[in-house]
Coordinates of C-alpha atoms (C1' of nucleotides) in Angstrom, one line a residue:
Chain A
M1 CA 0.2 162.9 99.8
A2 CA 3.9 162.0 99.6
A3 CA 5.1 158.6 100.3
D4 CA 6.8 159.6 103.4
E5 CA 4.0 161.5 104.9
H6 CA 2.2 160.0 107.9
P7 CA -0.9 158.0 107.3
L8 CA -4.3 158.4 108.8
V9 CA -4.9 154.7 109.6
L10 CA -1.6 153.0 110.1
T11 CA 1.9 154.0 111.0
P12 CA 5.3 153.7 109.3
L13 CA 6.9 150.4 110.0
P14 CA 9.0 148.1 107.9
G15 CA 7.2 145.2 106.3
E16 CA 6.6 143.1 103.2
A17 CA 4.9 145.8 101.3
D18 CA 5.6 149.6 101.1
L19 CA 3.6 151.2 103.9
G20 CA 2.6 154.1 101.6
L21 CA 1.0 151.6 99.3
V22 CA -0.8 149.8 102.1
D23 CA -2.1 153.0 103.7
A24 CA -3.1 154.5 100.4
L25 CA -5.1 151.4 99.5
A26 CA -6.7 151.2 102.9
Q27 CA -7.8 154.8 102.7
L28 CA -9.0 154.4 99.2
S29 CA -11.2 151.4 100.3
F30 CA -12.6 153.5 103.1
A31 CA -13.4 156.3 100.7
V32 CA -15.1 153.8 98.3
Q33 CA -17.0 152.1 101.2
G34 CA -18.1 155.6 102.3
A35 CA -19.6 156.3 98.9
L36 CA -21.2 152.8 98.9
G37 CA -22.6 153.4 102.3
R38 CA -24.0 156.9 101.3
I39 CA -25.8 155.6 98.3
A40 CA -27.1 152.5 100.2
T41 CA -28.5 154.7 102.9
E42 CA -30.0 156.8 100.3
Q43 CA -32.0 153.8 99.1
G44 CA -32.8 152.5 102.5
L45 CA -30.3 149.7 102.2
S46 CA -27.0 148.7 103.9
I47 CA -23.9 148.0 101.9
V48 CA -24.3 144.3 102.4
Q49 CA -27.9 144.4 101.2
T50 CA -26.7 146.4 98.1
R51 CA -24.0 143.9 97.5
L52 CA -26.4 141.1 97.8
L53 CA -28.8 142.6 95.3
G54 CA -25.9 143.1 92.9
I55 CA -24.8 139.5 93.2
L56 CA -28.3 138.4 92.5
R57 CA -28.6 140.5 89.4
D58 CA -27.5 137.7 87.2
R59 CA -27.3 134.6 89.4
R60 CA -29.6 132.4 91.5
P61 CA -27.2 131.1 94.1
T62 CA -27.7 128.8 97.1
I63 CA -27.3 130.2 100.6
K64 CA -24.0 128.4 100.7
E65 CA -22.8 130.0 97.4
L66 CA -23.9 133.4 98.7
A67 CA -21.9 132.8 101.8
G68 CA -18.9 132.2 99.5
F69 CA -19.4 135.2 97.5
L70 CA -19.9 137.5 100.5
G71 CA -17.3 135.8 102.7
L72 CA -19.9 135.2 105.4
D73 CA -21.1 132.4 107.5
K74 CA -24.2 130.6 106.2
S75 CA -26.2 131.7 109.3
S76 CA -25.4 135.4 108.5
V77 CA -26.7 134.9 105.0
T78 CA -29.9 133.4 106.3
G79 CA -30.6 136.6 108.2
L80 CA -29.5 138.7 105.3
V81 CA -31.8 136.9 103.0
D82 CA -34.6 137.0 105.6
R83 CA -34.5 140.7 105.9
A84 CA -34.3 141.3 102.2
E85 CA -37.2 138.8 101.7
T86 CA -39.3 140.6 104.3
R87 CA -38.9 143.8 102.3
G88 CA -39.8 142.1 99.0
L89 CA -36.5 142.4 97.4
V90 CA -35.6 138.7 97.0
T91 CA -37.3 135.4 97.1
R92 CA -36.3 131.9 98.2
M93 CA -37.1 129.0 95.8
A94 CA -36.8 125.3 96.2
S95 CA -33.8 123.9 94.5
P96 CA -34.8 121.4 91.7
R97 CA -31.7 119.4 92.3
D98 CA -31.3 119.2 96.0
G99 CA -34.1 119.0 98.5
R100 CA -31.8 120.6 101.2
S101 CA -31.0 123.7 99.2
V102 CA -32.8 126.9 98.2
Q103 CA -32.1 129.3 95.4
V104 CA -32.2 133.0 96.1
A105 CA -33.5 135.2 93.4
I106 CA -34.1 139.0 93.1
T107 CA -37.5 140.4 92.6
P108 CA -38.5 143.2 90.2
A109 CA -38.6 145.6 93.2
G110 CA -35.1 144.4 94.1
Q111 CA -34.0 144.9 90.5
D112 CA -35.3 148.5 90.6
L113 CA -33.6 149.3 93.8
A114 CA -30.3 147.8 92.6
E115 CA -30.4 149.9 89.3
R116 CA -31.1 153.1 91.3
A117 CA -28.2 152.2 93.7
T118 CA -26.0 151.6 90.7
T119 CA -26.8 154.9 89.1
S120 CA -26.2 156.8 92.3
F121 CA -23.0 154.9 92.9
M122 CA -21.6 155.8 89.6
A123 CA -22.2 159.3 90.2
E124 CA -20.5 159.1 93.6
I125 CA -17.5 157.3 92.3
G126 CA -17.3 159.8 89.4
D127 CA -16.9 162.5 91.9
L128 CA -14.4 160.6 93.9
V129 CA -12.1 160.1 90.9
A130 CA -12.8 163.5 89.4
D131 CA -9.2 164.6 90.1
L132 CA -7.8 161.9 87.9
S133 CA -7.5 162.5 84.2
P134 CA -9.3 159.9 81.9
T135 CA -6.0 158.2 81.3
Q136 CA -5.4 158.0 85.0
Q137 CA -8.9 156.6 85.6
K138 CA -8.4 153.9 83.1
R139 CA -5.0 153.1 84.6
L140 CA -6.6 152.8 88.1
F141 CA -9.4 150.6 86.7
G142 CA -6.9 148.4 85.0
L143 CA -4.7 148.0 88.1
A144 CA -7.7 147.4 90.3
S145 CA -9.0 144.8 87.9
I146 CA -5.7 142.9 88.0
V147 CA -5.7 142.8 91.7
V148 CA -9.3 141.8 92.0
A149 CA -9.0 139.1 89.4
A150 CA -5.9 137.7 91.1
D151 CA -7.4 137.8 94.5
A152 CA -10.6 136.0 93.3
R153 CA -8.5 133.3 91.7
R154 CA -6.4 132.8 94.8
R155 CA -9.6 132.5 96.9
G156 CA -11.1 130.0 94.5
I157 CA -14.1 132.2 93.7
N158 CA -14.5 132.4 89.9
L159 CA -16.5 135.6 89.6
F160 CA -17.5 134.7 86.1
D161 CA -18.1 130.9 86.1
T162 CA -21.8 130.5 86.8
T163 CA -22.0 126.8 86.2
A164 CA -22.5 126.3 89.9
S165 CA -25.6 128.6 89.9
T166 CA -28.7 128.3 87.8
R167 CA -29.1 131.3 85.5
P168 CA -32.6 132.7 85.4
Chain B
M1 CA -11.2 141.0 84.1
A2 CA -11.9 142.9 80.8
A3 CA -13.7 146.1 80.8
D4 CA -16.6 144.7 79.1
E5 CA -17.2 141.7 81.3
H6 CA -20.0 141.7 83.8
P7 CA -19.4 142.9 87.4
L8 CA -20.0 141.0 90.6
V9 CA -21.6 143.8 92.5
L10 CA -23.3 146.1 90.1
T11 CA -24.7 146.0 86.7
P12 CA -24.0 147.7 83.3
L13 CA -25.7 151.0 83.0
P14 CA -24.8 154.4 81.5
G15 CA -23.6 156.9 84.0
E16 CA -21.3 159.6 84.9
A17 CA -18.3 157.3 85.5
D18 CA -17.4 154.1 83.5
L19 CA -19.0 151.2 85.1
G20 CA -15.9 149.1 84.7
L21 CA -14.0 151.6 86.8
V22 CA -16.8 151.9 89.3
D23 CA -17.1 148.0 89.7
A24 CA -13.4 147.4 89.8
L25 CA -13.0 150.0 92.6
A26 CA -15.9 148.6 94.5
Q27 CA -14.4 145.0 94.2
L28 CA -11.0 146.3 95.1
S29 CA -12.4 148.0 98.2
F30 CA -14.1 144.8 99.2
A31 CA -10.8 142.9 98.8
V32 CA -8.9 145.4 100.9
Q33 CA -11.6 145.5 103.6
G34 CA -11.5 141.6 103.6
A35 CA -7.7 141.8 104.2
L36 CA -8.3 144.4 106.9
G37 CA -11.0 142.3 108.5
R38 CA -8.9 139.2 108.5
I39 CA -6.0 140.9 110.3
A40 CA -8.3 142.6 112.7
T41 CA -9.9 139.4 113.7
E42 CA -6.5 138.0 114.1
Q43 CA -5.7 140.5 116.6
G44 CA -9.2 140.3 118.3
L45 CA -10.3 143.6 116.9
S46 CA -12.9 144.8 114.4
I47 CA -12.0 147.0 111.4
V48 CA -13.4 150.1 113.1
Q49 CA -11.4 149.4 116.3
T50 CA -8.2 148.9 114.2
R51 CA -8.9 152.2 112.4
L52 CA -9.5 153.9 115.7
L53 CA -6.3 152.7 117.1
G54 CA -4.5 153.8 113.8
I55 CA -6.0 157.3 114.1
L56 CA -4.9 157.6 117.7
R57 CA -1.4 156.6 116.8
D58 CA -0.3 160.3 116.5
R59 CA -3.4 162.4 117.6
R60 CA -5.5 163.0 120.7
P61 CA -8.7 163.9 119.2
T62 CA -12.0 164.8 120.9
I63 CA -15.0 162.6 120.4
K64 CA -16.5 165.0 117.8
E65 CA -13.2 165.0 115.8
L66 CA -13.1 161.2 115.9
A67 CA -16.7 161.2 114.5
G68 CA -15.3 163.4 111.7
F69 CA -12.4 161.2 111.0
L70 CA -14.4 158.0 111.1
G71 CA -17.6 159.4 109.4
L72 CA -19.7 158.3 112.4
D73 CA -22.3 159.9 114.6
K74 CA -20.8 161.1 118.0
S75 CA -23.0 158.5 119.9
S76 CA -21.5 155.8 117.8
V77 CA -18.0 157.0 118.8
T78 CA -19.0 157.1 122.4
G79 CA -19.7 153.3 122.2
L80 CA -16.6 152.6 120.2
V81 CA -14.4 154.4 122.7
D82 CA -16.3 152.7 125.6
R83 CA -15.5 149.2 124.3
A84 CA -11.9 150.1 123.5
E85 CA -11.5 151.6 126.9
T86 CA -12.9 148.6 128.7
R87 CA -10.2 146.6 126.9
G88 CA -7.5 149.0 128.0
L89 CA -6.7 150.1 124.5
V90 CA -7.5 153.8 124.9
T91 CA -8.3 156.3 127.6
R92 CA -10.4 159.4 128.0
M93 CA -8.8 162.6 129.3
A94 CA -10.3 165.8 130.3
S95 CA -9.7 168.5 127.8
P96 CA -7.6 171.3 129.3
R97 CA -9.4 173.8 127.0
D98 CA -13.1 172.9 127.0
G99 CA -14.8 171.4 130.0
R100 CA -17.4 169.8 127.8
S101 CA -14.8 167.8 125.8
V102 CA -12.7 164.7 126.3
Q103 CA -9.5 163.8 124.5
V104 CA -9.1 160.2 123.6
A105 CA -5.5 158.8 123.8
I106 CA -4.1 155.4 122.9
T107 CA -2.5 153.3 125.6
P108 CA 0.8 151.3 125.4
A109 CA -1.4 148.2 125.1
G110 CA -3.2 149.8 122.2
Q111 CA 0.0 150.8 120.6
D112 CA 1.2 147.2 120.7
L113 CA -1.9 145.9 119.1
A114 CA -1.9 148.6 116.4
E115 CA 1.7 147.7 115.5
R116 CA 1.0 144.1 115.3
A117 CA -2.1 144.9 113.1
T118 CA 0.0 147.0 110.9
T119 CA 2.7 144.3 110.4
S120 CA 0.0 141.7 109.5
F121 CA -1.8 144.0 107.3
M122 CA 1.2 144.9 105.2
A123 CA 1.8 141.2 104.6
E124 CA -1.8 140.7 103.5
I125 CA -1.7 143.7 101.1
G126 CA 1.6 142.5 99.9
D127 CA -0.1 139.3 98.8
L128 CA -3.1 141.1 97.5
V129 CA -0.9 143.2 95.1
A130 CA 1.5 140.4 94.4
D131 CA 0.4 140.2 90.8
L132 CA 1.5 143.8 90.1
S133 CA 5.0 144.7 89.2
P134 CA 6.8 147.1 91.5
T135 CA 6.1 149.8 88.9
Q136 CA 2.4 149.0 88.8
Q137 CA 2.3 149.0 92.6
K138 CA 3.9 152.5 92.7
R139 CA 1.4 153.6 90.2
L140 CA -1.5 152.2 92.0
F141 CA -0.3 153.9 95.3
G142 CA 0.0 157.2 93.5
L143 CA -3.4 157.1 92.0
A144 CA -5.0 156.0 95.2
S145 CA -3.2 158.8 97.0
I146 CA -4.5 161.4 94.6
V147 CA -8.0 160.2 95.0
V148 CA -7.8 160.0 98.8
A149 CA -6.3 163.4 99.2
A150 CA -8.8 165.0 96.9
D151 CA -11.6 163.3 98.8
A152 CA -10.3 164.4 102.2
R153 CA -10.0 167.9 100.9
R154 CA -13.6 167.9 99.6
R155 CA -14.9 166.6 102.9
G156 CA -13.1 169.3 104.8
I157 CA -11.0 166.8 106.7
N158 CA -7.3 167.6 106.5
L159 CA -5.5 164.4 107.3
F160 CA -2.2 166.2 108.0
D161 CA -3.3 169.3 109.9
T162 CA -3.2 168.4 113.5
T163 CA -3.7 171.9 114.9
A164 CA -7.2 171.0 115.9
S165 CA -5.9 168.1 118.0
T166 CA -3.4 168.1 120.9
R167 CA -0.3 166.1 119.9
P168 CA 1.0 163.9 122.8
Chain C
dT1 C1' -28.8 179.5 123.4
dA2 C1' -25.4 176.4 121.3
dT3 C1' -22.2 172.7 121.8
dT4 C1' -20.1 168.3 123.7
dG5 C1' -20.8 164.1 125.1
dT6 C1' -23.6 160.3 127.1
dT7 C1' -27.6 157.5 127.6
dA8 C1' -31.7 155.0 126.0
dT9 C1' -33.5 152.5 122.3
dA10 C1' -33.9 150.0 118.2
dC11 C1' -32.1 147.9 114.4
dT12 C1' -28.6 145.5 111.2
dC13 C1' -24.9 142.5 110.9
dT14 C1' -22.1 138.8 112.3
dA15 C1' -20.4 134.4 114.4
dT16 C1' -20.9 129.9 117.2
dA17 C1' -23.5 126.2 118.5
dA18 C1' -27.3 123.2 118.3
dC19 C1' -31.0 121.8 115.5
dT20 C1' -33.9 119.8 111.3
dA21 C1' -34.2 117.9 107.0
dT22 C1' -32.2 115.7 103.1
dA23 C1' -28.4 113.3 100.7
Chain D
dT1 C1' -22.5 110.2 108.3
dA2 C1' -22.2 114.4 105.9
dT3 C1' -24.3 118.6 104.0
dA4 C1' -27.7 122.7 103.5
dG5 C1' -30.1 125.6 106.0
dT6 C1' -32.4 127.6 110.2
dT7 C1' -32.8 129.0 114.9
dA8 C1' -31.1 130.7 119.4
dT9 C1' -28.1 133.4 121.4
dA10 C1' -24.7 136.9 122.0
dG11 C1' -22.1 140.8 120.9
dA12 C1' -20.5 144.7 117.9
dG13 C1' -21.7 148.6 115.3
dT14 C1' -24.8 152.2 114.0
dA15 C1' -28.3 156.1 114.2
dT16 C1' -32.0 159.0 116.4
dA17 C1' -33.8 161.3 120.1
dA18 C1' -33.6 162.9 124.6
dC19 C1' -30.6 164.4 128.2
dA20 C1' -26.8 166.7 131.3
dA21 C1' -23.0 169.7 131.7
dT22 C1' -20.4 173.4 129.9
dA23 C1' -19.5 177.4 126.8

DNA sequence: TATTGTTATACTCTATAACTATA
DNA sequence: TATAGTTATAGAGTATAACAATA
C-alpha cells in the first residue's frame, strides 16, 4: 500500500504524525490482535486471559499490579482472575507482607495452556510476517522493541523490574 | 528491550517465528490498541465503534461486508450498527439491488466524530513513535504496510477494491 | 434451497460506586 | 484516613442458534 492510498480505518487529515504511519500501525495492530484472538479461541481463552497467563509466567503480582500491567481497573482484574481461577488456571495466595493483598500465581494447567498458546501464536505470526525477508523481520522486531520499551518507560511500567513482585 | 530478554506476554519457546519478534509485535499491538482505546474513550466511543466509523468513511457496505471487514459474526455487526444508529452516527438504507440487504452509511455527526478521533489518534501515535527517527518511522510504516497488505490478500479482503460496495 | 439480516440467549469484559478488611 | 480487594450493577461486545424475508 502506497503512502497516499486511502486507509481502511482512518482518513487522510493533517496531524502530528504521518497518517500513513498511523494507519499502517493501526491495521498492523488489528492483524496481530486478530492472530492473538484466533489462537486464544483455539485454546478456549480470550485475548485478555491469554495475556494474563503470559504475565503470570514469571511473576506473582498482586491484583493492583496486574491492573497496572493490563491497564484495567482493579475490579475488572478481580473478575478476570475469578474466571481464570474457576477454570483452574490461576490461584490466589495470601500476601506474606500485606494482609490486604493477594498474590496471583499460575497453575500447572495454566502453564500448559500458556505454552500451547505461545506455540500457536508463533506459528500465526510467522505466517503474518511471511512476506518479509529475515532482515526485514529483524528490522520490524527492532523498531517494535524500541517503541514498546519507550512506551513502557513513559507509562512508568518497568517490564523487567520484578522487585515489586515476588518471584516464585 | 534486547532480543534475549524475557517477554511480558509470552514465554521463550522454539517455534516457526523468532519469539522476540512475536513478542515485540504483540506488545506493539497492545500499545497501539491502548492508544486507540484512549482516544476512542475520549470521544465516547469504543475501538470497534471507531473502526466502524473509519470503514464507513468512504464505503457503504452491507452488514455481511462489514462482518468481513471487522472479522465479526453478522449478528455482532447487527448489534454494533444498532448502537451506532441509536446514537445517530450511522444509518441503514435499503439496498437497491438486493431486497435482503441493507447498506450502512455514516452520518455527518459520525463524520465529525471520526475526524476528531483521527486527529487525536495521530497525536497519540506521534507520541508513541517519538523515540524513532523520521527514517525509522518511515521504515516501520513500510514494513507494517507490507504485512498488512499481505494479510489482507491472504484473507481475501481487498482493502482498496470497492466494487463490492456502493460508493456514496 | 440458499442467503441476508435480525432476534433470543448467554457469556466475557469493562467501569463506577459502594463496601469490607487491613494498614 | 488511606489502601487493597470484592461486590453490585450496568452496559458494550461477541458468538450460536433459530427465525423471517428475499433471492
